[in-house]
Coordinates of C-alpha atoms and ligand atoms in Angstrom, one line a residue:
X1 CA 0.0 0.0 0.0
X2 CA 1.2 3.5 -0.9
X3 CA 0.9 5.0 2.5
X4 CA 2.9 2.2 4.1
X5 CA 5.9 3.5 2.2
X6 CA 5.8 7.0 3.7
X7 CA 7.5 7.5 7.0
X8 CA 6.7 10.7 8.8
X9 CA 9.2 12.1 11.3
X10 CA 8.1 13.3 14.8
X11 CA 10.5 16.2 14.7
X12 CA 8.9 18.1 17.6
X13 CA 10.4 19.3 20.9
X14 CA 8.2 17.4 23.3
X15 CA 5.9 14.4 23.9
X16 CA 2.7 16.4 24.0
X17 CA 3.3 17.9 20.5
X18 CA 4.2 14.5 19.2
X19 CA 0.9 13.1 20.5
X20 CA -1.0 16.0 18.9
X21 CA 0.6 15.1 15.6
X22 CA -0.3 11.5 16.0
X23 CA -3.9 12.4 16.7
X24 CA -4.0 14.8 13.7
X25 CA -2.7 12.2 11.3
X26 CA -4.2 8.8 12.2
X27 CA -3.8 7.6 8.6
X28 CA 0.0 7.6 9.0
X29 CA 1.2 4.1 10.0
X30 CA 5.0 4.5 10.0
X31 CA 6.5 7.2 12.2
X32 CA 10.1 8.2 12.8
X33 CA 11.5 9.1 16.2
X34 CA 14.7 11.1 15.9
X35 CA 17.2 13.0 18.0
X36 CA 15.1 16.0 18.9
X37 CA 12.2 14.1 20.4
X38 CA 14.2 11.2 21.9
X39 CA 16.6 13.6 23.6
X40 CA 13.9 15.8 25.1
X41 CA 11.4 13.1 26.0
X42 CA 13.1 9.7 26.1
X43 CA 11.5 6.4 25.1
X44 CA 7.9 7.1 26.2
X45 CA 6.9 8.0 22.7
X46 CA 7.8 4.5 21.6
X47 CA 5.3 3.0 24.0
X48 CA 2.7 5.5 22.7
X49 CA 3.3 4.5 19.1
X50 CA 3.2 0.8 20.0
X51 CA -0.1 1.2 21.9
X52 CA -1.5 2.6 18.6
X53 CA 0.0 -0.3 16.5
X54 CA 2.3 2.0 14.6
X55 CA 5.5 1.0 13.0
X56 CA 8.6 2.8 14.3
X57 CA 11.8 4.0 12.7
X58 CA 14.2 4.9 15.6
X59 CA 16.6 7.3 13.8
X60 CA 19.2 7.9 16.5
X61 CA 22.1 7.8 14.0
X62 CA 24.7 6.2 16.3
X63 CA 28.3 7.2 15.4
X64 CA 30.9 6.2 18.0
X65 CA 33.6 3.6 18.7
X66 CA 32.5 -0.1 18.2
X67 CA 32.0 -0.8 22.0
X68 CA 29.8 2.3 22.5
X69 CA 27.8 1.7 19.3
X70 CA 27.2 -1.9 20.4
X71 CA 25.9 -0.8 23.8
X72 CA 23.6 1.7 22.3
X73 CA 22.3 -0.8 19.7
X74 CA 21.6 -3.4 22.4
X75 CA 19.6 -0.8 24.3
X76 CA 17.7 0.4 21.3
X77 CA 17.0 -3.1 20.1
X78 CA 15.2 -3.8 23.4
X79 CA 12.4 -1.3 22.5
X80 CA 11.2 -3.6 19.7
X81 CA 11.4 -0.9 16.9
X82 CA 11.3 -1.7 13.2
X83 CA 14.3 0.3 11.9
X84 CA 17.4 1.7 13.6
X85 CA 20.2 3.8 12.2
X86 CA 23.9 3.9 12.6
X87 CA 26.3 6.1 10.5
X88 CA 28.3 4.0 8.1
X89 CA 31.2 6.3 8.6
X90 CA 31.6 4.9 12.1
X91 CA 33.5 2.2 10.3
X92 CA 33.3 -1.5 9.6
X93 CA 34.1 -2.7 13.1
X94 CA 31.3 -0.5 14.6
X95 CA 28.8 -1.7 11.9
X96 CA 29.7 -5.4 12.7
X97 CA 29.4 -4.7 16.4
X98 CA 26.0 -3.1 15.8
X99 CA 24.8 -6.2 13.8
X100 CA 25.6 -8.5 16.7
X101 CA 24.4 -6.2 19.3
X102 CA 20.8 -5.8 18.0
X103 CA 20.4 -9.6 18.0
X104 CA 21.6 -9.7 21.7
X105 CA 19.4 -6.8 22.8
X106 CA 16.3 -8.0 21.1
X107 CA 16.8 -11.6 22.4
X108 CA 17.2 -10.4 25.9
X109 CA 14.1 -8.3 25.7
X110 CA 12.1 -11.0 23.9
X111 CA 11.3 -8.8 20.9
X112 CA 12.2 -8.9 17.2
X113 CA 15.5 -7.2 16.3
X114 CA 15.2 -4.0 14.4
X115 CA 16.5 -3.8 10.8
X116 CA 19.8 -1.9 10.9
X117 CA 20.0 0.9 8.3
X118 CA 23.2 2.7 7.6
X119 CA 23.4 6.5 7.0
X120 CA 25.5 6.8 3.8
X121 CA 25.8 10.6 3.6
X122 CA 23.3 13.1 5.2
X123 CA 20.9 14.5 2.6
X124 CA 21.8 18.0 3.8
X125 CA 25.3 17.6 2.4
X126 CA 26.0 18.7 -1.2
X127 CA 28.7 17.5 -3.5
X128 CA 30.5 20.8 -3.0
X129 CA 30.4 20.5 0.8
X130 CA 31.6 16.9 0.6
X131 CA 34.6 17.9 -1.3
X132 CA 35.4 21.4 0.2
X133 CA 34.3 21.0 3.8
X134 CA 34.6 17.3 4.6
X135 CA 37.6 16.9 2.2
X136 CA 36.3 13.6 0.9
X137 CA 38.2 12.9 -2.3
X138 CA 35.5 10.7 -3.9
X139 CA 32.6 11.8 -6.0
X140 CA 29.4 11.9 -4.0
X141 CA 27.7 8.9 -5.7
X142 CA 30.8 6.8 -5.3
X143 CA 31.1 7.8 -1.6
X144 CA 27.5 6.9 -0.9
X145 CA 27.8 3.6 -2.6
X146 CA 31.0 2.8 -0.7
X147 CA 29.2 3.5 2.6
X148 CA 26.2 1.4 1.5
X149 CA 28.4 -1.6 0.4
X150 CA 30.4 -1.5 3.7
X151 CA 27.1 -1.6 5.6
X152 CA 25.8 -4.5 3.5
X153 CA 29.0 -6.5 4.0
X154 CA 28.6 -5.9 7.7
X155 CA 25.2 -7.4 7.9
X156 CA 23.0 -4.3 7.6
X157 CA 19.6 -4.6 6.0
X158 CA 19.6 -1.3 4.2
X159 CA 20.8 2.3 3.9
X160 CA 19.5 5.8 4.2
X161 CA 20.4 7.7 1.1
X162 CA 19.1 10.6 -0.9
X163 CA 16.6 9.8 -3.7
X164 CA 19.3 11.0 -6.2
X165 CA 21.5 8.0 -5.3
X166 CA 18.7 5.3 -5.3
X167 CA 19.0 4.1 -8.9
X168 CA 22.8 3.5 -8.6
X169 CA 22.6 1.9 -5.1
X170 CA 19.6 -0.3 -6.2
X171 CA 21.6 -1.6 -9.2
X172 CA 24.7 -2.5 -7.1
X173 CA 23.2 -3.5 -3.7
X174 CA 20.3 -5.6 -5.2
X175 CA 16.6 -5.7 -4.7
X176 CA 16.6 -7.0 -1.1
X177 CA 18.6 -4.1 0.3
X178 CA 16.3 -1.5 1.8
X179 CA 16.7 2.0 0.6
X180 CA 15.2 4.6 2.9
X181 CA 15.1 8.2 1.5
X182 CA 14.8 11.4 3.3
X183 CA 15.2 14.6 1.3
X184 CA 12.0 14.0 -0.5
X185 CA 10.2 17.1 -1.7
X186 CA 6.9 17.5 -3.5
X187 CA 7.2 20.3 -6.1
X188 CA 4.9 22.5 -4.0
X189 CA 7.1 22.3 -0.9
X190 CA 10.3 24.1 0.4
X191 CA 13.7 22.5 0.1
X192 CA 14.8 24.0 3.5
X193 CA 18.1 22.4 4.5
X194 CA 17.8 19.4 2.1
X195 CA 20.4 19.5 -0.7
X196 CA 19.8 16.3 -2.7
X197 CA 16.1 15.9 -3.4
X198 CA 13.6 14.4 -5.7
X199 CA 9.8 14.4 -5.7
X200 CA 7.9 11.5 -4.0
X201 CA 7.0 10.0 -7.4
X202 CA 10.5 10.3 -8.7
X203 CA 12.0 8.7 -5.6
X204 CA 9.6 5.7 -5.8
X205 CA 10.2 5.3 -9.5
X206 CA 13.9 5.3 -8.9
X207 CA 13.5 2.3 -6.5
X208 CA 13.2 3.6 -3.0
X209 CA 11.5 1.4 -0.5
X210 CA 10.5 4.1 2.0
X211 CA 10.2 7.9 1.8
X212 CA 10.8 10.0 4.9
X213 CA 8.8 13.1 4.5
X214 CA 8.6 15.6 7.3
X215 CA 8.1 19.3 7.1
X216 CA 6.2 19.2 3.8
X217 CA 3.5 17.4 5.9
X218 CA 4.1 18.4 9.5
X219 CA 4.8 22.1 8.9
X220 CA 2.0 22.5 6.3
X221 CA -1.0 24.6 7.4
X222 CA -3.2 21.5 6.9
X223 CA -1.0 18.4 7.4
X224 CA -3.9 16.1 6.5
X225 CA -4.2 17.8 3.1
X226 CA -0.5 17.7 2.5
X227 CA -0.5 13.9 3.3
X228 CA -3.4 13.3 0.9
X229 CA -1.6 15.2 -1.9
X230 CA 1.5 13.1 -1.5
X231 CA -0.5 9.8 -1.4
X232 CA -2.3 11.0 -4.6
X233 CA 1.0 11.7 -6.3
X234 CA 2.3 8.3 -5.4
X235 CA -0.9 6.6 -6.6
X236 CA -0.1 8.0 -10.1
X237 CA 3.1 5.9 -10.2
X238 CA 1.9 2.7 -8.5
Ligands
LIG301 O1 20.4 11.8 5.6 C1 19.4 12.1 6.3 C2 19.1 11.2 7.4 C3 18.0 11.5 8.1 N1 17.2 12.6 7.9 C4 16.0 12.8 8.7 O2 14.9 12.7 7.9 C5 13.9 13.7 8.2 C6 13.7 14.7 7.1 O3 12.8 15.6 7.5 P1 12.3 16.8 6.4 O4 11.5 17.7 7.3 O5 11.4 16.1 5.4 O6 13.5 17.4 5.9 C7 14.5 14.4 9.5 O7 14.0 13.8 10.6 C8 16.0 14.1 9.4 O8 16.6 14.0 10.7 C9 17.5 13.4 6.8 O9 16.8 14.4 6.5 N2 18.6 13.1 6.0

């Protein structure tokens, strides 16, 4: 179903505002909890989402030494969430440690392990910034692919990438590798800080499994209407 492929981030400063958004958009089945809400309010929101039978993408983007990433992944896996992120640039040892740790954490908690998804390169980074600020000597598509392949070799189930990299990553990583795309922008919405965007229809046609679409929906004057417009756009390419 189309709307199962749209993940809406709960990028709000507190639990009450998150619940207000959930109440306003009951048609959304897949929600993302990220750094802003988790830092301010902790894991309570995960219980709220589960009590409403929602799917959960816990986007905490771990990036640390292997031992610390493993500990964080064990803890996060105990919540029984569907997807969990780690930065691929934490390196192969950290990614392998994460792969083992989610199994342990989930087993101890008696829940299913989350699918681990690697951040390849934040969608707010442009090619120019990658070269000039981060001093990465690879072209951006090659860098994103290198990160995705390292994650795949380390046992990750998928990657977060911009929709602009999806075609290439899909070709190389295969059909079973999940590609989760933020930076998706309908033509009627603002780019804001996203640098590598495509429209929802273009992202799905390119081969994305999931689209993460936040402010075009959550900051719209009428979020329900924005959601409906995006679902209608995706129905044209089903
Ligand atoms: O590379 C990345 C990784 C994660 N994100 C997250 O996705 C959403 C995008 O929200 P919008 O309001 O649609 O821009 C946000 O929660 C980010 O933390 C990303 O944008 N890029």
